[in-house]
Structures are given as structure tokens and as C-alpha cells.
Amino acid sequence: MGQVFRLSLNRGNNTVTIKDEKALIEFYLRLQKMRYQDRLESSLDFSEDVLNLCIPKLIIQPLVENCIVHGAEDNSETVHILVSVRVNNENMLEINVTDDGSGIPEDILPLLPDKLYYSETSSSSRFALKNISERLKLSYGQKYSFKISSKPGNGTQIIIKIPIENLNH
Amino acid sequence: MIKLIIADDEENIREGLASCINWSDNDITVIATTADGECTYNKIISEKPDVVLIDIKMPKMSGLQVIQRIREDHNMNTAFVILSGYDDFVFAQKALKFHVHEYILKPCKPEDILKAVLDCTKHINLNKTLSPNNSNNDFYTFYSKFNDSISNLKERTIINYPIEQERRLISQLQLSPIEECMVNLDSFLEIAKHNNALSSIVNCCVMLYMKIYRILVERGVESNFTNLATVLWDDVNVLSSLENSLRATISEAYNRLNTKRETSISVSNAIRYIEENYKNELSLEIVANAIFISPSYLSGLFKQSIGMTFVDYIHTVRTEKAKNYLANMSLRNCDIAENVGYACEKYFAQVFKKRTIAHRFAKQTLVLA
């Protein structure tokens, strides 16, 4: 709430290297695997050349958390999470988080990430996507892209792209 | 000690600035004075000053070109204060792009120059004290201390994670009195303690901590939060101290989330609407209608929860957007004006100047001694 305004005042030191974000995700997955054991499988694929680039804090980890919330928590089958971060051939940083969990309901999907309005239930994990998109917008204006594809029952794929020239080392 | 370079092609101004202002009493040393752009550039590279007081119009290379080259080719934190006779929108625009600290218009008073330089030094001192600590205490290294406890854990399972309590606590942090949060924290810990190994309990607490930290990042109130946590979470292998750490963490998070929190969902919906429609015509009536409340109620809410009027807020948002566009120099000012919702370029320039130059770039009128 009001965070758009507040975040824009606080902009600056809110970035982290991709290497650090990756280490955080690894730590987080280890913790979660203690809970879900073999019901959670993950694979991280970060290319060498992205590790020293800086992105806003907690852009990727919440996506992984969402996979778990909507995968392992909601059903009893094993959920597979794939995180890949690389520079694509359009010279964009491409962050891809894919899972085979329960997917996003069809009525919510068209509202994501930007069109949800805050409500009393704003702690819901759907708002994590909206918040990530907002924070990317504050850092990169219109220059990033945020694509969500999902099919109920088949999982979700989220792809974020940011032009390399907008990222600091 | 702050190192200052003064760059101006007029000798009497250059020497006047160096001698008329009492730099040394303010812990500032003038390490060089330069008369042209090229010389200034070389001095900045060789002497690495903290602050440069710089004129725009200089021989060989303009002040702006010097700043541009330093910003683009060198990773230096040099602060620049521009001292210029030009009240020119394009110059101010460039200065903004190159993160100039202040833009002071000549003629001006010596104390205003001193004030601008002192203001730079505040930032410099802050950065100097913060940066080493920050890197040690940041969240991204903080959690790693738990890595060891996980590796040593024989029983690599968390049998009971209080997921319901976690969810409730996160929403309570943003909506309920602190007492309710604490009651819920007790039940979180209660269930976490059903795990047999202490390290499993620790891990439940760390997961909750991560979740809370994430909410703070999302709300933009996370700075230095981890410094506190590092102190608090020092002795987590004793159950009672772990509980206290978590309690203190939650209380701090609660304060951060609530001191700046708006009282109303309506305000955040209004902000959202403005964010999405700043390119179009906006008025109190239009926004109030869109979010189904009365214009006068919305006006009151804005003042109360954001501390600025509705109209001011809209100008602020549009000015912020305009700054983004300004970074892209190929756009014409009239295009920018249109892109951020001003039909009239002249009005846009007026609003923009008032909000940026008047606030960030001090505008002065009296004659420099």
C-alpha cells in the first residue's frame, strides 16, 4: 500500500548480485526440502556470465516460493521447479521459473501481474507477482517484460526479461 | 576530511570561492582549483575528490561534459555541485541524468554554496559509515550462518511447519494490533516445538524470518533490518533466546510496516489507479469515481495518509515518470509532457522545474561576493 510512492523515494541500494540471490534460493530450497522431502525437486541453471549482474532484491526467490505454495502445499504430488537465468540472444537477462504444480486459476491469470487491486487479502501470494512487477517497473520503467503462462493442473512458467544495458555490475 | 575541487574559468570567482568560504572549519580542504574542463577532468581522475564545484561554461570541455565522462567512463562516487549562470531546462535535464547533487544558479550567496557542499558531505559520510557494515550484515549473508546448523542436522526433516500460523501472522502484521501478532507467534512456536530437534525449530523460525523480510522488501522498508537481526539472532541455540529473537524481530517488523502505513485500502486503490492512468486526464472526481468513493473523502484521505494533497501527489508521480523519460534524451519535451499526462508543454515545464529545480537544485538570487 502506498509502496509505489515510498519505493520510489527509497530507490537506490535495493539491488543484489545474482550470485547472492542464487545462494539465497539454494538455502531456501534446502529448508523447504526438509519439509517436503522427495515431494520437491529443483534444478538451478544460472549461466556464469550473469552472476555478477545486479538486480533488485528478492525478485527470483518469491517466484520459487510461489511454485512451492501453489505446488507442494496445495497437492500431494511431487513438484518440479526449474530456475534458469541467462543472457538470451536479444541481449536481455532472461529469468525463467517453471514448475509443474497446480497452475493459476483461469479467472485470475488475466489479472496477473499488474491488474490485481489491493484488498483485505493482500497478503495472498498472488500479490507477490504484482509486487515484483511493480518493483521492476520502478527500476527499469517500461524496459522489462514479465510474462506468465499457466494451465490449471499443468503448472506455471514465468519469464522476466530485462535489457542487459540497464543492469549494473 | 572532505576533498573539494573548484572549477571555474573566471579567476576571481575561482579564487573567491576558495578563499571567501570557510572550508577548513567545516572539515573541507580545497585540494585544487582548475580553469578549464580538460584540466578539471584530469584532476578528478588523479586526485579523486569527494566533491567538485563546477561551472558549466568552461574552455576545452564544458562542465557537463566533464561530469558525463566521469559518470560514463569511471566508477567514481564523486559528488558534483553545478554553479551556473544558465537557467536552462536542457542543462538541468542533463544534470539530473548525470546525478548532479545540486544545481546552483549564479549569482548566489557563499553560504548557499557551502550548504550545498555540506549536504554532499553528509551523504558521503553516511556512505562511508554504512557500506562496510552493510555488506557484513546484509540479509544475504545473515542467513548463511544457519547453513551450518542445517548441514549438521542428522534428522533432516521438519515434520511440523506451522504454515497456517505463518499465513495468519503475515496478514496480522499488516492489519491487526501487535498483541494479536504475538499471540499468534506463540501458537507458531508451539507447533514448531512439536519438532524434536532444536535445529528443526530453528529452521522453522528462519523460514518465518525470511517471509517477514520479504514483506519488508516488498513494502520498501527493509533497510538495516538485518543489522538488528544479526544482533538478535546471535544465540539461537538456546530455545528461550530464539523465542525472544523472533519476538523482537516481529515487533520491529510491525513498527516498520505500520508507521508508514495508510489507513485505507481506498488510498492504495487510488494510487494504483493513478499509476495506471497518469498518461490520461486525472482529477479528484475521475479517480474518486473510479474507486467508488466521494471526491471530498478521497481528498481528505490523501492528506491524512500520504501527507500531500491529491494534486501534489499527481504532479509528483508525473514528474517521476518524466524523469524516466528524460533519461532517454531522444524524446522531445513536448512528447514527454504528453506521455506523462500534460496537454500543455509549457505547463509541464513549469511543474517540472518547480518540483525538481526548486527542491533538489537550489535556486539563488543574491550576488556572490
Coordinates of C-alpha atoms in Angstrom, one line a residue:
Chain A
M1 CA 0.0 0.0 0.0
G2 CA 1.4 3.3 -0.9
Q3 CA 4.5 1.4 -1.7
V4 CA 4.8 2.8 -5.2
F5 CA 5.3 6.2 -3.8
R6 CA 7.5 5.0 -0.9
L7 CA 9.7 2.7 -3.0
S8 CA 10.3 5.5 -5.5
L9 CA 11.8 7.5 -2.6
N10 CA 13.9 4.7 -1.4
R11 CA 15.3 3.6 -4.7
G12 CA 19.0 3.0 -4.9
N13 CA 20.5 0.5 -2.6
N14 CA 18.0 -2.2 -3.2
T15 CA 19.9 -4.4 -5.5
V16 CA 21.8 -7.6 -5.0
T17 CA 24.1 -9.6 -7.3
I18 CA 22.5 -12.6 -9.0
K19 CA 25.1 -14.7 -7.3
D20 CA 23.8 -13.7 -3.9
E21 CA 20.2 -14.2 -4.9
K22 CA 21.1 -17.7 -6.2
A23 CA 22.7 -18.6 -2.9
L24 CA 19.6 -17.4 -1.1
I25 CA 17.4 -19.6 -3.3
E26 CA 19.7 -22.6 -2.7
F27 CA 19.4 -22.0 1.0
Y28 CA 15.6 -21.6 0.8
L29 CA 15.2 -24.8 -1.2
R30 CA 17.3 -26.7 1.3
L31 CA 15.0 -25.6 4.1
Q32 CA 11.9 -26.4 2.1
K33 CA 13.2 -29.8 1.2
M34 CA 13.3 -30.6 4.8
R35 CA 9.6 -30.0 4.9
Y36 CA 8.6 -31.6 1.6
Q37 CA 11.3 -34.3 1.3
D38 CA 11.0 -36.0 -2.1
R39 CA 7.9 -34.1 -3.0
L40 CA 10.0 -31.2 -4.0
E41 CA 12.6 -31.4 -6.7
S42 CA 14.5 -28.5 -8.1
S43 CA 17.2 -27.6 -10.6
L44 CA 19.0 -24.3 -10.8
D45 CA 20.7 -23.3 -14.1
F46 CA 22.5 -20.0 -13.8
S47 CA 25.0 -19.2 -16.6
E48 CA 28.4 -17.9 -15.5
D49 CA 28.1 -14.5 -17.2
V50 CA 25.1 -13.4 -15.2
L51 CA 26.4 -14.0 -11.7
N52 CA 27.9 -10.6 -11.1
L53 CA 25.0 -8.6 -12.5
C54 CA 22.8 -6.7 -10.0
I55 CA 19.0 -7.0 -9.9
P56 CA 16.5 -5.7 -7.3
K57 CA 16.5 -7.8 -4.1
L58 CA 14.1 -10.8 -3.8
I59 CA 12.9 -10.8 -7.4
I60 CA 13.6 -14.6 -8.0
Q61 CA 13.2 -16.1 -4.6
P62 CA 9.5 -15.2 -4.3
L63 CA 8.8 -16.8 -7.6
V64 CA 10.4 -20.0 -6.3
E65 CA 8.3 -19.6 -3.1
N66 CA 5.2 -19.3 -5.2
C67 CA 6.0 -22.6 -7.0
I68 CA 6.1 -24.3 -3.6
V69 CA 3.0 -22.6 -2.3
H70 CA 1.0 -23.5 -5.4
G71 CA 2.7 -26.8 -6.0
A72 CA 3.8 -28.7 -3.0
E73 CA 1.4 -27.1 -0.4
D74 CA -1.7 -27.5 -2.4
N75 CA -1.3 -31.0 -3.7
S76 CA 0.3 -34.2 -2.7
E77 CA 2.3 -35.0 -5.9
T78 CA 5.9 -34.1 -6.4
V79 CA 6.5 -30.7 -7.8
H80 CA 9.5 -30.0 -10.0
I81 CA 10.9 -26.5 -10.1
L82 CA 13.3 -25.2 -12.8
V83 CA 15.1 -21.9 -12.4
S84 CA 17.2 -20.7 -15.3
V85 CA 18.9 -17.4 -15.6
R86 CA 20.9 -16.4 -18.6
V87 CA 21.6 -13.8 -21.2
N88 CA 19.5 -14.5 -24.3
N89 CA 20.3 -13.8 -27.9
E90 CA 18.4 -10.4 -27.8
N91 CA 21.0 -9.3 -25.1
M92 CA 18.4 -9.5 -22.4
L93 CA 18.7 -11.0 -19.0
E94 CA 16.2 -13.8 -19.0
I95 CA 14.9 -15.2 -15.7
N96 CA 12.7 -18.3 -16.2
V97 CA 11.0 -20.0 -13.3
T98 CA 8.9 -23.0 -14.3
D99 CA 7.0 -25.5 -12.2
D100 CA 4.6 -28.4 -12.8
G101 CA 2.4 -27.6 -9.8
S102 CA -1.3 -26.8 -9.7
G103 CA -1.2 -23.7 -12.0
I104 CA -3.1 -20.4 -11.8
P105 CA -6.9 -20.4 -12.0
E106 CA -8.2 -19.2 -15.3
D107 CA -10.1 -16.3 -13.7
I108 CA -7.0 -14.9 -12.0
L109 CA -4.5 -15.4 -14.8
P110 CA -5.5 -12.5 -17.0
L111 CA -5.2 -10.1 -14.0
L112 CA -1.6 -11.0 -13.3
P113 CA 0.7 -9.5 -12.6
D114 CA -0.4 -5.9 -12.8
K115 CA -4.2 -5.7 -12.7
L116 CA -4.9 -7.0 -9.2
Y117 CA -6.2 -4.3 -6.8
Y118 CA -5.1 -4.5 -3.2
S119 CA -7.7 -5.7 -0.9
E120 CA -8.1 -7.1 2.5
T121 CA -6.5 -10.3 1.3
S122 CA -3.4 -8.5 0.0
S123 CA -1.1 -11.0 1.8
S124 CA -2.1 -13.6 -0.7
S125 CA 0.9 -14.9 -2.7
R126 CA -0.6 -13.7 -6.0
F127 CA 0.4 -10.2 -4.9
A128 CA 4.0 -11.3 -4.8
L129 CA 3.9 -11.3 -8.6
K130 CA 2.3 -7.9 -8.7
N131 CA 4.8 -6.6 -6.3
I132 CA 7.8 -7.9 -8.3
S133 CA 6.4 -6.3 -11.4
E134 CA 6.0 -3.0 -9.6
R135 CA 9.5 -3.1 -8.3
L136 CA 10.8 -3.9 -11.7
K137 CA 8.8 -1.0 -13.1
L138 CA 10.4 1.3 -10.6
S139 CA 13.9 0.2 -11.6
Y140 CA 13.5 -0.2 -15.3
G141 CA 10.5 1.8 -16.4
Q142 CA 8.8 0.2 -19.4
K143 CA 12.0 -1.7 -20.4
Y144 CA 11.4 -5.0 -18.8
S145 CA 8.9 -7.7 -19.7
F146 CA 7.0 -10.1 -17.3
K147 CA 5.2 -13.0 -18.9
I148 CA 3.1 -15.5 -17.1
S149 CA 1.8 -18.6 -18.7
S150 CA -0.1 -21.2 -16.8
K151 CA -2.6 -24.0 -17.2
P152 CA -4.5 -25.3 -14.2
G153 CA -3.2 -28.7 -13.4
N154 CA -0.1 -28.4 -15.6
G155 CA 2.0 -25.8 -13.9
T156 CA 3.2 -22.3 -14.4
Q157 CA 6.0 -20.6 -16.3
I158 CA 7.2 -17.1 -15.5
I159 CA 9.7 -15.3 -17.7
I160 CA 11.2 -12.0 -16.8
K161 CA 13.4 -10.1 -19.3
I162 CA 15.5 -7.1 -18.6
P163 CA 17.8 -5.5 -21.2
I164 CA 21.4 -6.1 -20.1
E165 CA 22.4 -2.4 -20.6
N166 CA 20.0 -1.5 -17.7
L167 CA 21.8 -3.7 -15.2
N168 CA 24.7 -2.7 -13.1
H169 CA 27.7 -4.9 -12.4
Chain B
M1 CA 38.3 15.3 5.8
I2 CA 36.4 16.1 2.6
K3 CA 38.4 16.8 -0.6
L4 CA 37.0 19.6 -2.8
I5 CA 38.0 20.8 -6.3
I6 CA 36.7 24.2 -7.6
A7 CA 36.4 24.5 -11.3
D8 CA 35.6 27.9 -12.9
D9 CA 37.1 29.7 -15.9
E10 CA 36.8 33.1 -14.2
E11 CA 39.8 33.6 -11.9
N12 CA 38.1 35.9 -9.5
I13 CA 35.2 33.6 -9.0
R14 CA 37.5 30.6 -8.6
E15 CA 39.8 32.2 -6.1
G16 CA 36.9 34.0 -4.4
L17 CA 35.2 30.6 -3.8
A18 CA 38.4 29.1 -2.5
S19 CA 39.1 32.0 -0.1
C20 CA 35.8 33.6 0.9
I21 CA 34.2 30.4 2.2
N22 CA 35.4 29.0 5.5
W23 CA 36.1 25.5 4.2
S24 CA 38.5 24.3 6.8
D25 CA 36.1 24.9 9.8
N26 CA 33.8 22.5 8.1
D27 CA 36.3 19.8 7.6
I28 CA 36.7 20.5 3.9
T29 CA 40.0 21.0 2.0
V30 CA 40.2 22.7 -1.4
I31 CA 42.8 20.4 -3.0
A32 CA 42.8 22.1 -6.4
T33 CA 41.3 24.9 -8.4
T34 CA 41.0 24.5 -12.2
A35 CA 40.3 26.8 -15.0
D36 CA 39.2 24.5 -17.9
G37 CA 37.3 21.3 -18.5
E38 CA 40.2 19.2 -19.5
C39 CA 42.3 20.1 -16.5
T40 CA 39.3 19.5 -14.2
Y41 CA 38.8 16.1 -15.7
N42 CA 42.4 15.1 -15.2
K43 CA 42.5 16.4 -11.6
I44 CA 39.4 14.5 -10.8
I45 CA 41.0 11.3 -12.1
S46 CA 44.3 11.9 -10.3
E47 CA 43.1 13.4 -7.0
K48 CA 39.8 11.6 -6.5
P49 CA 38.0 14.4 -4.8
D50 CA 34.8 13.8 -2.8
V51 CA 33.0 16.9 -4.1
V52 CA 33.6 19.1 -7.3
L53 CA 32.1 22.5 -7.5
I54 CA 31.9 23.1 -11.2
D55 CA 30.9 25.8 -13.7
I56 CA 29.1 24.7 -16.9
K57 CA 30.7 27.1 -19.4
M58 CA 34.5 26.4 -19.5
P59 CA 37.1 26.2 -22.2
K60 CA 38.2 22.8 -23.8
M61 CA 35.3 20.8 -22.2
S62 CA 32.1 22.0 -20.6
G63 CA 31.3 21.2 -17.0
L64 CA 28.5 18.9 -18.2
Q65 CA 30.9 17.0 -20.5
V66 CA 33.3 16.6 -17.6
I67 CA 30.5 15.1 -15.5
Q68 CA 29.3 12.9 -18.3
R69 CA 32.8 11.5 -18.9
I70 CA 33.3 10.8 -15.2
R71 CA 29.9 9.1 -14.9
E72 CA 30.2 7.1 -18.0
D73 CA 33.8 6.0 -18.0
H74 CA 34.7 5.8 -14.4
N75 CA 33.2 4.1 -11.4
M76 CA 33.7 7.0 -9.0
N77 CA 31.3 8.4 -6.4
T78 CA 32.3 12.0 -6.9
A79 CA 29.5 14.4 -6.0
F80 CA 29.0 17.3 -8.3
V81 CA 27.6 20.7 -7.5
I82 CA 27.0 22.8 -10.6
L83 CA 27.4 26.6 -10.4
S84 CA 25.9 28.1 -13.5
G85 CA 24.7 31.3 -15.0
Y86 CA 22.3 29.4 -17.2
D87 CA 18.7 28.8 -16.1
D88 CA 18.3 26.4 -18.9
F89 CA 15.9 23.5 -18.8
V90 CA 18.1 21.3 -21.0
F91 CA 21.1 21.8 -18.7
A92 CA 19.0 21.0 -15.7
Q93 CA 17.7 17.9 -17.5
K94 CA 21.3 16.7 -18.3
A95 CA 22.4 17.5 -14.7
L96 CA 19.6 15.3 -13.5
K97 CA 20.6 12.5 -15.8
F98 CA 24.2 12.6 -14.5
H99 CA 23.1 12.6 -10.8
V100 CA 24.4 16.1 -10.1
H101 CA 23.9 16.8 -6.4
E102 CA 22.8 20.4 -6.8
Y103 CA 22.4 23.0 -9.5
I104 CA 23.0 26.5 -8.1
L105 CA 22.3 29.5 -10.2
K106 CA 24.7 32.3 -10.3
P107 CA 24.7 34.9 -8.8
C108 CA 24.3 33.3 -5.4
K109 CA 25.4 33.6 -1.8
P110 CA 28.6 31.9 -0.5
E111 CA 26.6 30.3 2.4
D112 CA 24.4 28.6 -0.1
I113 CA 27.4 27.1 -1.8
L114 CA 28.8 26.0 1.5
K115 CA 25.4 24.5 2.4
A116 CA 25.2 22.5 -0.9
V117 CA 28.7 21.1 -0.4
L118 CA 28.0 20.2 3.2
D119 CA 24.9 18.5 2.1
C120 CA 27.0 16.4 -0.3
T121 CA 29.4 15.6 2.5
K122 CA 26.6 14.3 4.7
H123 CA 25.8 11.7 2.0
I124 CA 29.5 10.9 1.7
N125 CA 29.9 10.3 5.4
L126 CA 26.8 8.3 5.6
N127 CA 28.0 6.1 2.8
K128 CA 31.4 5.7 4.4
T129 CA 30.0 4.5 7.7
L130 CA 27.3 2.4 6.2
S131 CA 29.0 0.5 3.4
P132 CA 31.4 -1.8 5.3
N133 CA 28.8 -2.8 7.9
N134 CA 26.1 -3.3 5.3
S135 CA 28.0 -5.8 3.4
N136 CA 28.7 -7.8 6.5
N137 CA 25.3 -7.7 8.0
D138 CA 23.1 -7.9 4.9
F139 CA 20.4 -10.4 4.8
Y140 CA 22.1 -12.2 2.0
T141 CA 25.0 -13.1 4.3
F142 CA 23.0 -13.2 7.5
Y143 CA 21.1 -16.4 6.7
S144 CA 24.3 -18.2 5.8
K145 CA 25.1 -18.7 9.5
F146 CA 22.2 -21.1 9.6
N147 CA 23.7 -23.1 6.8
D148 CA 26.0 -24.9 9.2
S149 CA 23.2 -25.8 11.6
I150 CA 21.4 -27.4 8.6
S151 CA 24.4 -29.3 7.4
N152 CA 25.0 -30.8 10.9
L153 CA 21.4 -31.8 11.2
K154 CA 21.1 -35.6 11.3
E155 CA 17.4 -35.6 11.3
R156 CA 16.9 -33.7 8.1
T157 CA 13.3 -33.1 8.4
I158 CA 10.8 -30.6 9.5
I159 CA 7.8 -32.7 10.5
N160 CA 5.6 -29.8 11.5
Y161 CA 5.8 -26.5 9.9
P162 CA 3.1 -24.1 11.2
I163 CA 2.0 -22.9 7.8
E164 CA -1.4 -21.7 8.9
Q165 CA 0.1 -19.7 11.8
E166 CA 2.7 -18.2 9.3
R167 CA 0.0 -17.1 6.9
R168 CA -2.1 -15.6 9.7
L169 CA 0.9 -13.8 11.2
I170 CA 1.9 -12.2 7.9
S171 CA -1.6 -10.8 7.4
Q172 CA -1.8 -9.7 11.0
L173 CA 1.4 -7.8 10.7
Q174 CA -0.3 -5.6 8.3
L175 CA -3.8 -5.3 9.7
S176 CA -4.0 -6.2 13.4
P177 CA -2.8 -4.9 16.7
I178 CA 0.7 -6.1 17.8
E179 CA -0.8 -8.1 20.7
E180 CA -2.7 -10.4 18.3
C181 CA 0.5 -10.9 16.3
M182 CA 2.3 -12.0 19.5
V183 CA -0.5 -14.4 20.5
N184 CA -0.2 -15.9 17.0
L185 CA 3.5 -16.1 17.3
D186 CA 3.1 -18.1 20.4
S187 CA 1.0 -20.7 18.6
F188 CA 3.5 -20.7 15.8
L189 CA 6.3 -21.5 18.3
E190 CA 4.0 -24.1 20.0
I191 CA 3.6 -26.0 16.8
A192 CA 7.2 -25.6 15.8
K193 CA 8.2 -27.1 19.0
H194 CA 6.5 -30.3 18.1
N195 CA 9.6 -31.0 16.0
N196 CA 12.0 -33.0 18.1
A197 CA 15.3 -31.5 17.1
L198 CA 16.2 -27.9 18.2
S199 CA 17.7 -27.3 14.7
S200 CA 14.3 -28.1 13.2
I201 CA 12.7 -25.5 15.4
V202 CA 15.4 -23.0 14.4
N203 CA 14.7 -23.7 10.8
C204 CA 11.0 -23.0 11.2
C205 CA 11.9 -19.7 12.8
V206 CA 14.4 -18.9 9.9
M207 CA 11.7 -19.6 7.4
L208 CA 9.3 -17.3 9.2
Y209 CA 12.1 -14.7 9.3
M210 CA 12.7 -15.0 5.5
K211 CA 9.0 -14.5 4.9
I212 CA 8.9 -11.4 7.1
Y213 CA 12.0 -10.0 5.4
R214 CA 10.4 -10.4 2.1
I215 CA 7.3 -8.5 3.1
L216 CA 9.5 -5.6 4.3
V217 CA 11.4 -5.6 0.9
E218 CA 8.0 -5.6 -0.9
R219 CA 7.0 -2.6 1.1
G220 CA 10.4 -0.9 0.8
V221 CA 11.1 -0.7 4.5
E222 CA 13.9 -3.3 4.9
S223 CA 16.9 -1.1 5.2
N224 CA 19.2 -2.1 8.1
F225 CA 16.6 -4.5 9.4
T226 CA 19.2 -7.3 9.1
N227 CA 21.7 -5.4 11.3
L228 CA 19.3 -5.6 14.1
A229 CA 18.5 -9.3 13.3
T230 CA 22.2 -10.2 13.4
V231 CA 22.5 -8.9 16.9
L232 CA 19.3 -10.5 18.0
W233 CA 19.8 -13.9 16.4
D234 CA 23.2 -14.5 17.9
D235 CA 22.4 -17.2 20.4
V236 CA 19.8 -19.1 18.6
N237 CA 20.8 -22.5 20.0
V238 CA 19.1 -21.8 23.3
L239 CA 15.4 -22.1 22.8
S240 CA 14.4 -19.2 25.1
S241 CA 16.7 -16.8 23.4
L242 CA 15.5 -17.9 20.0
E243 CA 11.9 -17.2 21.0
N244 CA 13.0 -13.7 22.2
S245 CA 14.8 -13.0 19.0
L246 CA 11.8 -13.9 16.9
R247 CA 9.6 -11.8 19.2
A248 CA 11.8 -8.7 18.8
T249 CA 12.1 -9.3 15.1
I250 CA 8.3 -9.3 14.7
S251 CA 7.9 -6.3 16.9
E252 CA 10.4 -4.3 14.7
A253 CA 8.8 -5.5 11.5
Y254 CA 5.4 -4.5 12.9
N255 CA 6.6 -1.0 13.6
R256 CA 8.2 -0.6 10.2
L257 CA 5.1 -1.8 8.4
N258 CA 2.7 0.3 10.4
T259 CA 4.4 3.7 10.9
K260 CA 4.2 4.5 7.2
R261 CA 1.0 2.5 6.5
E262 CA -2.0 4.1 5.1
T263 CA -5.2 3.8 7.0
S264 CA -7.2 2.9 4.0
I265 CA -7.5 0.4 1.1
S266 CA -9.0 3.3 -0.8
V267 CA -5.8 5.2 -0.8
S268 CA -3.9 2.3 -2.3
N269 CA -6.5 1.7 -4.9
A270 CA -6.3 5.4 -5.8
I271 CA -2.5 5.2 -6.0
R272 CA -2.9 2.2 -8.2
Y273 CA -5.4 3.9 -10.5
I274 CA -3.1 7.0 -10.8
E275 CA -0.2 4.7 -11.6
E276 CA -2.1 3.1 -14.4
N277 CA -3.7 6.2 -15.8
Y278 CA -1.2 9.0 -15.3
K279 CA -1.0 9.4 -19.0
N280 CA -4.6 10.4 -19.2
E281 CA -6.6 13.2 -17.8
L282 CA -6.8 12.9 -14.0
S283 CA -8.9 14.8 -11.4
L284 CA -10.1 14.2 -7.9
E285 CA -13.6 13.4 -9.4
I286 CA -12.3 11.0 -12.0
V287 CA -10.2 9.0 -9.5
A288 CA -12.9 9.0 -6.8
N289 CA -15.5 7.7 -9.3
A290 CA -13.1 5.0 -10.5
I291 CA -12.7 3.6 -7.0
F292 CA -16.3 4.3 -5.8
I293 CA -15.8 6.9 -3.1
S294 CA -16.7 10.5 -2.9
P295 CA -14.2 13.2 -4.1
S296 CA -14.1 15.0 -0.8
Y297 CA -13.5 11.8 1.2
L298 CA -10.6 10.9 -1.2
S299 CA -9.1 14.3 -0.8
G300 CA -9.1 14.0 3.0
L301 CA -7.7 10.5 2.9
F302 CA -4.8 11.7 0.7
K303 CA -3.7 14.4 3.0
Q304 CA -4.1 12.3 6.1
S305 CA -2.3 9.2 4.9
I306 CA 0.3 10.5 2.4
G307 CA 0.9 13.9 3.8
M308 CA 0.4 15.7 0.5
T309 CA -2.6 16.9 -1.4
F310 CA -4.1 14.8 -4.2
V311 CA -3.0 17.3 -6.8
D312 CA 0.5 17.4 -5.4
Y313 CA 0.7 13.7 -5.5
I314 CA -0.3 13.5 -9.1
H315 CA 2.3 16.1 -10.1
T316 CA 4.9 14.1 -8.1
V317 CA 4.0 10.9 -9.9
R318 CA 4.1 12.6 -13.3
T319 CA 7.4 14.3 -12.5
E320 CA 8.9 11.0 -11.5
K321 CA 7.7 9.4 -14.8
A322 CA 9.0 12.4 -16.7
K323 CA 12.5 11.8 -15.1
N324 CA 12.4 8.3 -16.5
Y325 CA 11.7 9.7 -20.0
L326 CA 14.3 12.4 -19.6
A327 CA 16.9 9.7 -19.3
N328 CA 16.0 8.9 -22.8
M329 CA 17.4 12.1 -24.5
S330 CA 15.9 11.4 -27.9
L331 CA 12.4 12.4 -26.8
R332 CA 11.3 15.9 -27.2
N333 CA 10.0 17.8 -24.2
C334 CA 6.5 18.1 -25.7
D335 CA 6.4 14.3 -26.2
I336 CA 7.4 13.8 -22.6
A337 CA 4.8 16.2 -21.5
E338 CA 2.2 14.2 -23.4
N339 CA 3.4 10.9 -22.2
V340 CA 3.0 11.9 -18.6
G341 CA -0.4 13.4 -19.0
Y342 CA 0.2 17.1 -19.5
A343 CA -1.6 18.6 -22.5
C344 CA 0.5 21.7 -22.4
E345 CA 4.3 21.5 -22.7
K346 CA 4.7 24.9 -21.1
Y347 CA 2.7 23.9 -18.0
F348 CA 4.7 20.7 -17.8
A349 CA 8.0 22.5 -17.9
Q350 CA 6.7 24.8 -15.1
V351 CA 5.6 22.0 -12.9
F352 CA 8.7 20.0 -13.5
K353 CA 11.0 22.9 -12.8
K354 CA 9.1 23.8 -9.6
R355 CA 9.4 20.2 -8.4
T356 CA 12.9 19.4 -9.3
I357 CA 15.0 22.5 -9.6
A358 CA 13.3 24.2 -6.7
H359 CA 13.7 21.1 -4.5
R360 CA 16.8 19.4 -5.5
F361 CA 18.6 22.2 -7.3
A362 CA 18.9 25.3 -5.1
K363 CA 17.9 28.4 -6.9
Q364 CA 19.5 31.5 -5.6
T365 CA 19.3 35.2 -6.3
L366 CA 21.8 37.2 -4.4
V367 CA 25.2 38.2 -5.6
L368 CA 28.3 36.2 -4.9
A369 CA 30.8 38.2 -3.0

